[in-house]
mmCIF file of C-alpha atoms in Angstrom:
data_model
loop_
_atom_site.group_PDB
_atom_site.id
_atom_site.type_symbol
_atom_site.label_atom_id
_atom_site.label_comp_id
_atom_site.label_asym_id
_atom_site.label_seq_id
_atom_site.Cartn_x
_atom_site.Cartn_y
_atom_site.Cartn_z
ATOM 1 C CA UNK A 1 0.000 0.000 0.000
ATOM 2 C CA UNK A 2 2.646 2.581 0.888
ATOM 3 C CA UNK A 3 5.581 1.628 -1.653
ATOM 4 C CA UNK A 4 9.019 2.897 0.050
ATOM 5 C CA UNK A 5 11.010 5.766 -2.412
ATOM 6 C CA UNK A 6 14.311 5.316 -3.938
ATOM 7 C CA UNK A 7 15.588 3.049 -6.684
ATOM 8 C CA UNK A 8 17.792 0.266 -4.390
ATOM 9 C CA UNK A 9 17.207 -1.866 -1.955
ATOM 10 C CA UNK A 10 18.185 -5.395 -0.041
ATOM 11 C CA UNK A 11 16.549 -7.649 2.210
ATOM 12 C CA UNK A 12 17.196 -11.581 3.376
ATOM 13 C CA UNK A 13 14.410 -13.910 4.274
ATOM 14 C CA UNK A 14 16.901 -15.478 6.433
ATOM 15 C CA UNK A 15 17.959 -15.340 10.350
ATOM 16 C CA UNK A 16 21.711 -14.606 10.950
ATOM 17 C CA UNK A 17 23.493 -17.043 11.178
ATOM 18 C CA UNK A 18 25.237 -15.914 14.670
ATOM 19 C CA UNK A 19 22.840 -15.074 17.619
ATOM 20 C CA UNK A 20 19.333 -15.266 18.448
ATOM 21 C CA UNK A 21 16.413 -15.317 16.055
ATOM 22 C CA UNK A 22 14.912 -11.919 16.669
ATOM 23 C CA UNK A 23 14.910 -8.354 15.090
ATOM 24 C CA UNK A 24 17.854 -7.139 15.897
ATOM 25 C CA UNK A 25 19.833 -9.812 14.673
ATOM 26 C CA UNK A 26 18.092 -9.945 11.332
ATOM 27 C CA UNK A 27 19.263 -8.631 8.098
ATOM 28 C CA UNK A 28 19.875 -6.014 6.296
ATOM 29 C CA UNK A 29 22.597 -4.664 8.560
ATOM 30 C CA UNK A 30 24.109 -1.170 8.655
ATOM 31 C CA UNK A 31 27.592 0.296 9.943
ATOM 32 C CA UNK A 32 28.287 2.116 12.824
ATOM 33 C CA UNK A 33 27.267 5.632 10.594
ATOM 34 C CA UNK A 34 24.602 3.955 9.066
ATOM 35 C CA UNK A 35 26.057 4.655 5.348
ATOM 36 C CA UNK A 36 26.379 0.941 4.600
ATOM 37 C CA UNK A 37 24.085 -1.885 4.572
ATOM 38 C CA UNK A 38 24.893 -5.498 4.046
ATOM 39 C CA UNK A 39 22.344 -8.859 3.362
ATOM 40 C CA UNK A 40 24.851 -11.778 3.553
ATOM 41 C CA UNK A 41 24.142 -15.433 3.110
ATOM 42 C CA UNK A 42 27.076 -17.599 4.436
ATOM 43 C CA UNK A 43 29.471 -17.225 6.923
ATOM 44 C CA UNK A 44 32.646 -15.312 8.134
ATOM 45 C CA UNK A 45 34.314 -17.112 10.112
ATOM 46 C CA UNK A 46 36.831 -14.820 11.306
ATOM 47 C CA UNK A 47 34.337 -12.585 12.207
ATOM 48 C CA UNK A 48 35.131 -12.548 16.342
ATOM 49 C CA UNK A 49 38.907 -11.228 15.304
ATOM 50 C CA UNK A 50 37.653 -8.604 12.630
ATOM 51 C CA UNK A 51 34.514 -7.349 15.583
ATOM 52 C CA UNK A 52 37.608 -7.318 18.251
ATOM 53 C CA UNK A 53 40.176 -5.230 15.595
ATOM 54 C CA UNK A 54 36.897 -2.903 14.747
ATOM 55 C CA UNK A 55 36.357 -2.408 18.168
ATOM 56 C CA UNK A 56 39.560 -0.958 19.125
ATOM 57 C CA UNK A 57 39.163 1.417 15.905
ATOM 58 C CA UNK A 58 36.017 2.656 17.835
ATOM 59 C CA UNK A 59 33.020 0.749 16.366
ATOM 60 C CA UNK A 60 30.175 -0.022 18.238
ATOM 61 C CA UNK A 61 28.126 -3.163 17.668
ATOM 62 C CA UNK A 62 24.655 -3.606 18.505
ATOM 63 C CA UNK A 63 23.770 -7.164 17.084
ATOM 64 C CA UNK A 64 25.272 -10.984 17.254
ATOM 65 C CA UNK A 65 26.142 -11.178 13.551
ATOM 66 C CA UNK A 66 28.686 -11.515 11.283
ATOM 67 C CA UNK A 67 27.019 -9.564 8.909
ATOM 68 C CA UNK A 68 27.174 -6.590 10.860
ATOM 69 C CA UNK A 69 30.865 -7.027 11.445
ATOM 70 C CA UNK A 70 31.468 -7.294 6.994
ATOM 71 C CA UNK A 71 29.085 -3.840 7.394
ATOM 72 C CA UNK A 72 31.566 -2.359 9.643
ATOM 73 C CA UNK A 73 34.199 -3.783 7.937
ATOM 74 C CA UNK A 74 33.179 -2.117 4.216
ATOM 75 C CA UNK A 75 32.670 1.397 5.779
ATOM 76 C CA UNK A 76 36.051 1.435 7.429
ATOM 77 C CA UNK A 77 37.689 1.439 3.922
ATOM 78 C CA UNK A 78 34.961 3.415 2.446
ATOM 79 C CA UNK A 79 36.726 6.937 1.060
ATOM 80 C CA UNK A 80 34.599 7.215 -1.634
ATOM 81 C CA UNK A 81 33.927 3.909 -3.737
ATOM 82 C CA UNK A 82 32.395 1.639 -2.415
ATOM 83 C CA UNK A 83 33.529 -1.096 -5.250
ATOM 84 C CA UNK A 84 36.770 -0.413 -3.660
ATOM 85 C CA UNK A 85 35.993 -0.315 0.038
ATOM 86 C CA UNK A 86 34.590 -3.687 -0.691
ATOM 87 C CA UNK A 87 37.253 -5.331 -2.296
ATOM 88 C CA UNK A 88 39.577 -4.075 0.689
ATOM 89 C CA UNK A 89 36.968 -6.138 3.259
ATOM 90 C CA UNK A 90 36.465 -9.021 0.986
ATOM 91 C CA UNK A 91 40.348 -9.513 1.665
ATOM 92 C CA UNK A 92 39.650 -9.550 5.142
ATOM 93 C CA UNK A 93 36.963 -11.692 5.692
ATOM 94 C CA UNK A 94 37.255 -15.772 5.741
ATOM 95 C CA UNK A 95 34.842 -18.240 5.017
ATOM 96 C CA UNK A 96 31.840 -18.753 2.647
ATOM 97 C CA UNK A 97 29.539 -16.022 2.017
ATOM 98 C CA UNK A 98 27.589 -14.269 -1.057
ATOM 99 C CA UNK A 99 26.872 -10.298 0.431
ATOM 100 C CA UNK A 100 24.672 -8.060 -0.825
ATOM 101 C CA UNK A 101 25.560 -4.138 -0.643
ATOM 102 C CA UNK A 102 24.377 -0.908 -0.500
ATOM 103 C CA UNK A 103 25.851 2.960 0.738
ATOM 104 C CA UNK A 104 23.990 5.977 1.393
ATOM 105 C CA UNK A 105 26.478 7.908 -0.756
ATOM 106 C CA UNK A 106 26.173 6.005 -3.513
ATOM 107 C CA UNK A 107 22.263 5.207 -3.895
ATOM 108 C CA UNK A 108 22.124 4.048 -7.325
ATOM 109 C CA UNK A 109 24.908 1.533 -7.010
ATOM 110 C CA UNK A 110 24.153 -2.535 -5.363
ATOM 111 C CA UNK A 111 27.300 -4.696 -4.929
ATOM 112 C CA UNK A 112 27.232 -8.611 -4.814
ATOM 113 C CA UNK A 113 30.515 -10.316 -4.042
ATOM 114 C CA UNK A 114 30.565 -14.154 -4.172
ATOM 115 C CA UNK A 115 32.856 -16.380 -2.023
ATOM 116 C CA UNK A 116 31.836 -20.453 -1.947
ATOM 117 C CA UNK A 117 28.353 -19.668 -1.821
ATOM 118 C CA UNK A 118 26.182 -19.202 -4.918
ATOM 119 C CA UNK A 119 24.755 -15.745 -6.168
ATOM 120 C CA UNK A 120 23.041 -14.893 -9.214
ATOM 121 C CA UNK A 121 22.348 -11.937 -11.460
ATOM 122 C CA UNK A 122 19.320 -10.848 -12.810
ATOM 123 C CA UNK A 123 19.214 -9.046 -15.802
ATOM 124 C CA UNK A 124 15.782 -6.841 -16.454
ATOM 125 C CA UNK A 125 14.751 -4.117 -18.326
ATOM 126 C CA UNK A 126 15.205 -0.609 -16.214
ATOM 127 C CA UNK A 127 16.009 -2.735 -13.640
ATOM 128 C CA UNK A 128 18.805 -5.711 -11.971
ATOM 129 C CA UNK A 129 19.061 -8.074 -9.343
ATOM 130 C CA UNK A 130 20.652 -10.355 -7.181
ATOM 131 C CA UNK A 131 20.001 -13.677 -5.246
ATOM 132 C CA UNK A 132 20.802 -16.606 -3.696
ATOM 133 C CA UNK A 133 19.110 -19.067 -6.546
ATOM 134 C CA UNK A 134 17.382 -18.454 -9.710
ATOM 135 C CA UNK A 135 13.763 -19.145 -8.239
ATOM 136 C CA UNK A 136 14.038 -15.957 -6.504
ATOM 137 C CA UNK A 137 14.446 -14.091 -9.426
ATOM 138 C CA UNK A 138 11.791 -15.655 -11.909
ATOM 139 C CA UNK A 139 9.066 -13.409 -11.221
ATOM 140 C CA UNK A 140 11.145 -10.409 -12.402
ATOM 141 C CA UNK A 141 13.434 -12.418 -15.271
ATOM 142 C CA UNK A 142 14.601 -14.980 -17.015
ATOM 143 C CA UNK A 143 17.704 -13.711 -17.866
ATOM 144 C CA UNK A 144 20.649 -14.618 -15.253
ATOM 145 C CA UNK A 145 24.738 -14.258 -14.830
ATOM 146 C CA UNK A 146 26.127 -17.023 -12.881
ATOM 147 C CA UNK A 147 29.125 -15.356 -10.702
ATOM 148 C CA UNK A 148 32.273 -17.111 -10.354
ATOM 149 C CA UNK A 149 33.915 -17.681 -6.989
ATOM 150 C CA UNK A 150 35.804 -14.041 -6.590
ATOM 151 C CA UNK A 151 33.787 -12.388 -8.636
ATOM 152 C CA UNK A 152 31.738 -9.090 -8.415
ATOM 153 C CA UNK A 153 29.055 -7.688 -9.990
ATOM 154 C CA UNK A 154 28.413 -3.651 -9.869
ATOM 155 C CA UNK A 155 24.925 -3.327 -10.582
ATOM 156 C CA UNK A 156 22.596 0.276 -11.291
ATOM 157 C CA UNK A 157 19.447 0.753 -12.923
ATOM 158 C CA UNK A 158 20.713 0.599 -16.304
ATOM 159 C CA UNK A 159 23.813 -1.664 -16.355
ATOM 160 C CA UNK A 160 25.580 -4.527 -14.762
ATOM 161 C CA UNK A 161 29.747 -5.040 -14.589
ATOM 162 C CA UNK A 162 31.075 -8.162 -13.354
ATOM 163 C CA UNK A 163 34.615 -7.703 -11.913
ATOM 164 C CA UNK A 164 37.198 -10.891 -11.058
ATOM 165 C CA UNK A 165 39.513 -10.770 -8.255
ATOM 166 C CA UNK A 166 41.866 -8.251 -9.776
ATOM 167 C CA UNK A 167 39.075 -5.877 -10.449
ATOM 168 C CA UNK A 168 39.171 -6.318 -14.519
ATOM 169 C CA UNK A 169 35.518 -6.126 -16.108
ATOM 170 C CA UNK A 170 34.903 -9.537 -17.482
ATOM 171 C CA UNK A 171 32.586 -10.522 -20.279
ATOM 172 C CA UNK A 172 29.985 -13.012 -20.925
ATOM 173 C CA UNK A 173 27.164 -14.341 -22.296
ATOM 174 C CA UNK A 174 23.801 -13.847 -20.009
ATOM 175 C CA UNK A 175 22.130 -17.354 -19.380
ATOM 176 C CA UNK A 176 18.319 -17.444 -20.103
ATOM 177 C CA UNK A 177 16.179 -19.774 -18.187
#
């Protein structure tokens, strides 16, 4: 009834995978300045060692998760690009995880990173996604990039770059279902 304004956003139908089923611990999560939020699907499981190194940089956490740790995490190296900022985390962060991202600065702009757990990309018209599995997407396309481990795809309104782990743009064929 009362659509929300703006032209990004994320959410997880998931609980977090550390801490209690309840509100606070569900996703999306948001940094200590709010100007980042994360939906992850995985885990990072060096996540007590980055919360303890983020705490002595001043962070404050307010949840259980992991995923608000990689939140924290992305807007300590955010200067400005957030492609950046995330590749800096990403290189961080061990285990298996697909993240979804968003920054306030940068509202046009959603990140997906995959690491040893699957994410796909939806290709519409006006319009681009990501998920966890192709049965998500369906209802919006049939048109899909698989991501390779390490890769990242920049996504806006209009277009869709999918970087490997040196940041080069990579090229492919989209996959219809």
């Amino acid at each position: 009834e009362n659509p929300l304004p703006g032209l990004v956003g994320i959410g997880h139908t998931r609980w977090a995978t550390h801490g209690e089923p309840n509100d606070i611990n569900a996703h999306p999560h948001t940094s200590h300045h709010g100007k980042i939020a994360v939906v992850h699907n995985g885990i990072v499981e060096n996540y007590l060692k980055l919360k303890d190194w983020l705490m002595t940089k001043g962070t404050v956490f307010h949840t259980e998760t992991d995923t608000e740790v990689i939140a924290h995490l992305i807007e300590y190296y955010y200067e400005g690009d957030l492609v950046q900022a995330v590749q800096k985390a990403i290189h961080r962060m061990e285990g298996a995880y697909a993240i979804g991202v968003i920054c306030k600065d940068q509202p046009d702009t959603l990140i997906g990173y995959r690491k040893d757990n699957p994410l796909v990309v939806g290709i519409g018209q006006g319009e681009n996604f990501i998920a966890s599995d192709i049965p998500a997407l369906l209802k919006h396309t049939r048109n899909v990039y698989f991501l390779e481990d390490g890769e990242m795809a920049v996504l806006t309104e209009g277009s869709i770059q999918i970087l490997n782990e040196l940041g080069e743009t990579m090229t492919r064929e989209p996959f219809h279902v």
